[in-house]
Coordinates of C-alpha atoms in Angstrom, one line a residue:
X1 CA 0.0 0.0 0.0
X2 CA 2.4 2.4 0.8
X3 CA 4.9 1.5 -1.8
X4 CA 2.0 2.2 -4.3
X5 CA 1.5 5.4 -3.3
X6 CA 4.5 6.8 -3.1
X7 CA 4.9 7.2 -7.0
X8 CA 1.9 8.7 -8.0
X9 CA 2.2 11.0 -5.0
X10 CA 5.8 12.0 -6.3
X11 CA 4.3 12.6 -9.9
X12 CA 1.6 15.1 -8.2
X13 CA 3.8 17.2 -5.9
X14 CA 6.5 17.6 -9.1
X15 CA 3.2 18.7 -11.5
X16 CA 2.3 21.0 -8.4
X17 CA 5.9 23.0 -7.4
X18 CA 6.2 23.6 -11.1
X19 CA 3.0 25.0 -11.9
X20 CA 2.5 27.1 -8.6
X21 CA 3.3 30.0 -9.5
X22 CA 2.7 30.6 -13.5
X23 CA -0.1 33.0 -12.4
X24 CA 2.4 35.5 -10.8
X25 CA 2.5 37.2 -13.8
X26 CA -0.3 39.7 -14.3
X27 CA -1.8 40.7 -17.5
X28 CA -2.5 44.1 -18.3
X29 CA -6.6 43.7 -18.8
X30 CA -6.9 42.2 -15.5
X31 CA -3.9 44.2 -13.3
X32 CA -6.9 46.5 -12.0
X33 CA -9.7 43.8 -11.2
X34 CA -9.4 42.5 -7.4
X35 CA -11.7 39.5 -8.6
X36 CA -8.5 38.3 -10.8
X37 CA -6.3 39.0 -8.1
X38 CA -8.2 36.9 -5.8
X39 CA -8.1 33.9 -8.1
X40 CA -4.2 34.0 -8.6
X41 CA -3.5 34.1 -5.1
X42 CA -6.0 30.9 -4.7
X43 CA -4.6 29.3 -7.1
X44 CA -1.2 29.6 -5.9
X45 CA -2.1 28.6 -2.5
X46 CA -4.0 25.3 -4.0
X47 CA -0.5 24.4 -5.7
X48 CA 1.6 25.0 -3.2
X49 CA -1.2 23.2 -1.0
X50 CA -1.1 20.0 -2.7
X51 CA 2.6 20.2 -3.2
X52 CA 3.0 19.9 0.8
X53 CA 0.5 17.6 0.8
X54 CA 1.3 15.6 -1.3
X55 CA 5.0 15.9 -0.3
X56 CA 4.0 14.9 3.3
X57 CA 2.3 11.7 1.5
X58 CA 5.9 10.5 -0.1
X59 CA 7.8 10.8 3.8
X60 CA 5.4 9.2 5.8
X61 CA 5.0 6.7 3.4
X62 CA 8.3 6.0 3.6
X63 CA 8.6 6.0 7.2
X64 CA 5.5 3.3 7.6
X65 CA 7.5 1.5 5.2
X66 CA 10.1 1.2 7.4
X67 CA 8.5 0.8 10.8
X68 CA 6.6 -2.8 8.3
X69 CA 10.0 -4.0 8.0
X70 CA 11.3 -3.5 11.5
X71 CA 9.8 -6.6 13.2
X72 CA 8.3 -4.8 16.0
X73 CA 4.8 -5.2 14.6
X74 CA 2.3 -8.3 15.1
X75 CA 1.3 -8.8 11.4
X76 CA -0.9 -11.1 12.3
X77 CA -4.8 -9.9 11.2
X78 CA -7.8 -11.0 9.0
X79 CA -6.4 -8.5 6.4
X80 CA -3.9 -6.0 5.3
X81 CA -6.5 -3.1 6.2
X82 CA -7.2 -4.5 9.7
X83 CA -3.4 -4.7 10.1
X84 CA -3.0 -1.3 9.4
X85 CA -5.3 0.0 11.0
X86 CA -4.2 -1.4 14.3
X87 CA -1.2 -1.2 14.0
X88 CA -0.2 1.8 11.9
X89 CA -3.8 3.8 12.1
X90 CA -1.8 7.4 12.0
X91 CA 0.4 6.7 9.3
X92 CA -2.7 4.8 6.9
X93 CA -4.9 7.5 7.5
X94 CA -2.7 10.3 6.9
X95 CA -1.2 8.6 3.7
X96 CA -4.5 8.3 2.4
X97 CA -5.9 12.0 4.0
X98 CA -2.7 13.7 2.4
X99 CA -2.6 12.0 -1.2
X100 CA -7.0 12.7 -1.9
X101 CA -6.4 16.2 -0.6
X102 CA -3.2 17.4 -2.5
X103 CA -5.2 15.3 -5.2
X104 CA -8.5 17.6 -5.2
X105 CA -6.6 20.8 -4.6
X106 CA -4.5 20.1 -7.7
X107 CA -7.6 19.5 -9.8
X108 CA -9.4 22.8 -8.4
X109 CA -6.3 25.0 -8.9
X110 CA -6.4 24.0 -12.5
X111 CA -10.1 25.0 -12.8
X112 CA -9.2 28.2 -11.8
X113 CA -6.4 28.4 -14.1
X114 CA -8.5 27.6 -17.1
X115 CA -11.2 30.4 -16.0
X116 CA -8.5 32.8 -16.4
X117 CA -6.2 31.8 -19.3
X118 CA -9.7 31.3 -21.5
X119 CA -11.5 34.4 -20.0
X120 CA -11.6 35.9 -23.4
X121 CA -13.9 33.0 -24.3
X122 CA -15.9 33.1 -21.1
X123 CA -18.4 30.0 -22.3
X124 CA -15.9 27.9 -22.7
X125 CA -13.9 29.2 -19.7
X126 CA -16.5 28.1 -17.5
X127 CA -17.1 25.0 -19.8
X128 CA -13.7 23.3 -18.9
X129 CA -13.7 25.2 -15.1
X130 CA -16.8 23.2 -14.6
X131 CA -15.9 20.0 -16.4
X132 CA -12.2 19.8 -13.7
X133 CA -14.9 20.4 -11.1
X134 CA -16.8 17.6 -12.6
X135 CA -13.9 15.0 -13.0
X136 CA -12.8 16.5 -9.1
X137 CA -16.1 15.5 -7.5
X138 CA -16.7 12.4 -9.5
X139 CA -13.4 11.5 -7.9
X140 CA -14.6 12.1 -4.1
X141 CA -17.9 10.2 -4.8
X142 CA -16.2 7.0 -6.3
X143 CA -14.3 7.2 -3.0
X144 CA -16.3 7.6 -0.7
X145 CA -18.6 5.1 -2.4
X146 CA -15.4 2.4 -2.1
X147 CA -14.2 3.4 1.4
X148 CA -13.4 0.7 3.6
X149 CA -12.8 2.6 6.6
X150 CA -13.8 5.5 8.1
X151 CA -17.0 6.3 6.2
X152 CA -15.6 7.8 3.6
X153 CA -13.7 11.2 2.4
X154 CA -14.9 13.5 5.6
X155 CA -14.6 10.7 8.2
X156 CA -11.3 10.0 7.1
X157 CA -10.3 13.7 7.0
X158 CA -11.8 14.0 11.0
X159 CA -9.9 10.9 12.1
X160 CA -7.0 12.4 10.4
X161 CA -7.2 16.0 12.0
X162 CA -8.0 14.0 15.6
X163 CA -5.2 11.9 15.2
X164 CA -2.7 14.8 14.4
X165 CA -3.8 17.0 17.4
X166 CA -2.8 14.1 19.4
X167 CA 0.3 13.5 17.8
X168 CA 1.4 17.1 17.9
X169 CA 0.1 17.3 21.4
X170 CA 1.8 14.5 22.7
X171 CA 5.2 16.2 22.1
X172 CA 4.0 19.6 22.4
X173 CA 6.7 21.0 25.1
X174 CA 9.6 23.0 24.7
X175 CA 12.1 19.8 24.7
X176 CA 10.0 19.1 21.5
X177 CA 10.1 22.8 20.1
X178 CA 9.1 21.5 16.3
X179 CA 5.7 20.0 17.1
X180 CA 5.3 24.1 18.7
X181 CA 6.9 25.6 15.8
X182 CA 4.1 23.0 13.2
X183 CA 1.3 24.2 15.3
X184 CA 2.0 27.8 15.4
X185 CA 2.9 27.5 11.6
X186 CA -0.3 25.8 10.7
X187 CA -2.3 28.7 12.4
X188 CA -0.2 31.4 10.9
X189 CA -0.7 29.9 7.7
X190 CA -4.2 30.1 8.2
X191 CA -4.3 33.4 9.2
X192 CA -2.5 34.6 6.3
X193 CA -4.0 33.0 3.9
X194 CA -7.3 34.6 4.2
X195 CA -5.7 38.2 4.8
X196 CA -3.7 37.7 1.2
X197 CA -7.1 37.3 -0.4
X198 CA -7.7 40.8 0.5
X199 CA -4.0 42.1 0.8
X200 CA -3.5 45.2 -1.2
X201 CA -0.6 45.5 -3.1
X202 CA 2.3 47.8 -1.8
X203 CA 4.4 49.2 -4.1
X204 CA 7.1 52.3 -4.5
X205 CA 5.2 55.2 -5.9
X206 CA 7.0 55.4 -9.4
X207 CA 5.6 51.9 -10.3
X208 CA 2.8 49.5 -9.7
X209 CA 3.5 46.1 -8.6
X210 CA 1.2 43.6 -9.2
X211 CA 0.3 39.9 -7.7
X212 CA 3.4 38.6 -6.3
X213 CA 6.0 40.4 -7.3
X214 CA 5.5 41.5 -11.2
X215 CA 6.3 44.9 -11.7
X216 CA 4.4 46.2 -14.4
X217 CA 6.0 49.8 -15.4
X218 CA 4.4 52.9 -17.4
X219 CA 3.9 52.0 -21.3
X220 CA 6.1 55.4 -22.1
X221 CA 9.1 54.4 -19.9
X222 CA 11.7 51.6 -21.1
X223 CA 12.3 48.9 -18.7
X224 CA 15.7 49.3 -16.9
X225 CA 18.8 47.8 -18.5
X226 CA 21.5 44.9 -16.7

């Protein structure tokens, strides 16, 4: 199980990291339009999102894979899914948890991308925004319609989210400074998240800087040279 993962999971997070940021530059008919902006910065976020996700999906993988072959398990159970989740509950859940979600976020970052690089065929903008929707939720039902555990996609998701707190609280304490430092992270991520949605864009006053960093200069001046 996890060996199978860990490929396609690999292939995801490389799509993502590449892809994150090829909204960052700004065209000129939407530079003004905070709708647009919104959209980038979602988009972005998705990537880089499912990137960590899916990321996360590779190394615990990896580390259940090594804990199996350590001979401090009792691999004795009616099945491989019973095993695991005995045995290895935080690491099956959060294998599967991580891989769906970076997954899904993938597939809605590229609706969003596709209602903005066909806006200026807005039918058929929506037409392929809707049909990655489509393919995205068809996905979650055939899941959640062959879950084995869990009771599907949002059971899975709360086990997941329990399981983690009690992880992270376990070795919450300042001999464990990380599992402090991936709390207050996570919350700070959060925060900041929704404030970039709304974040206006600071700039010097002799130019106008746009999304994430593109400077966009007057049409009269030339761009600087070196």
């Amino acid at each position: 199980f996890f060996s199978n993962v860990r490929v396609p999971a690999t292939l995801v997070a490389a799509t993502a990291i590449k892809e994150a940021f090829v909204l960052v530059s700004v065209p000129r008919d939407l530079a003004a339009s905070q709708g647009w902006r919104i959209l980038r910065r979602c988009y972005t976020l998705l990537m880089l999102f499912s990137f960590s996700e899916e990321l996360s999906c590779v190394f615990i993988s990896t580390g259940a894979m090594m804990l199996l072959q350590s001979g401090t398990l009792d691999t004795k159970a009616p099945s491989l899914v019973a095993l695991l989740v005995r045995e290895l509950e935080y690491e099956y859940v959060s294998v599967r948890h991580h891989f769906i979600t970076g997954v899904l976020s993938l597939m809605f970052a590229q609706a969003l991308r596709a209602r903005q690089a066909l806006r200026y065929q807005p039918a058929l903008a929506r037409a392929a925004m809707f049909a990655v929707c489509s393919s995205a939720a068809s996905l979650l039902t055939y899941s959640n319609a062959r879950t084995i555990t869990y009771g599907g996609y949002a059971g899975m998701a709360l086990r997941f989210c329990v399981l983690h707190l009690r992880l992270m609280a376990s070795y919450a304490r300042l001999a464990h400074p990380l599992a402090l430092i991936g709390i207050a992270s996570s919350v700070l991520a959060l925060v900041f998240a929704i404030q970039a949605t709304h974040e206006p864009t600071h700039a010097p006053p002799e130019e106008r800087r746009l999304g994430w960093g593109l400077e966009i200069r007057d049409a009269g001046r030339a761009p600087p040279r070196g």
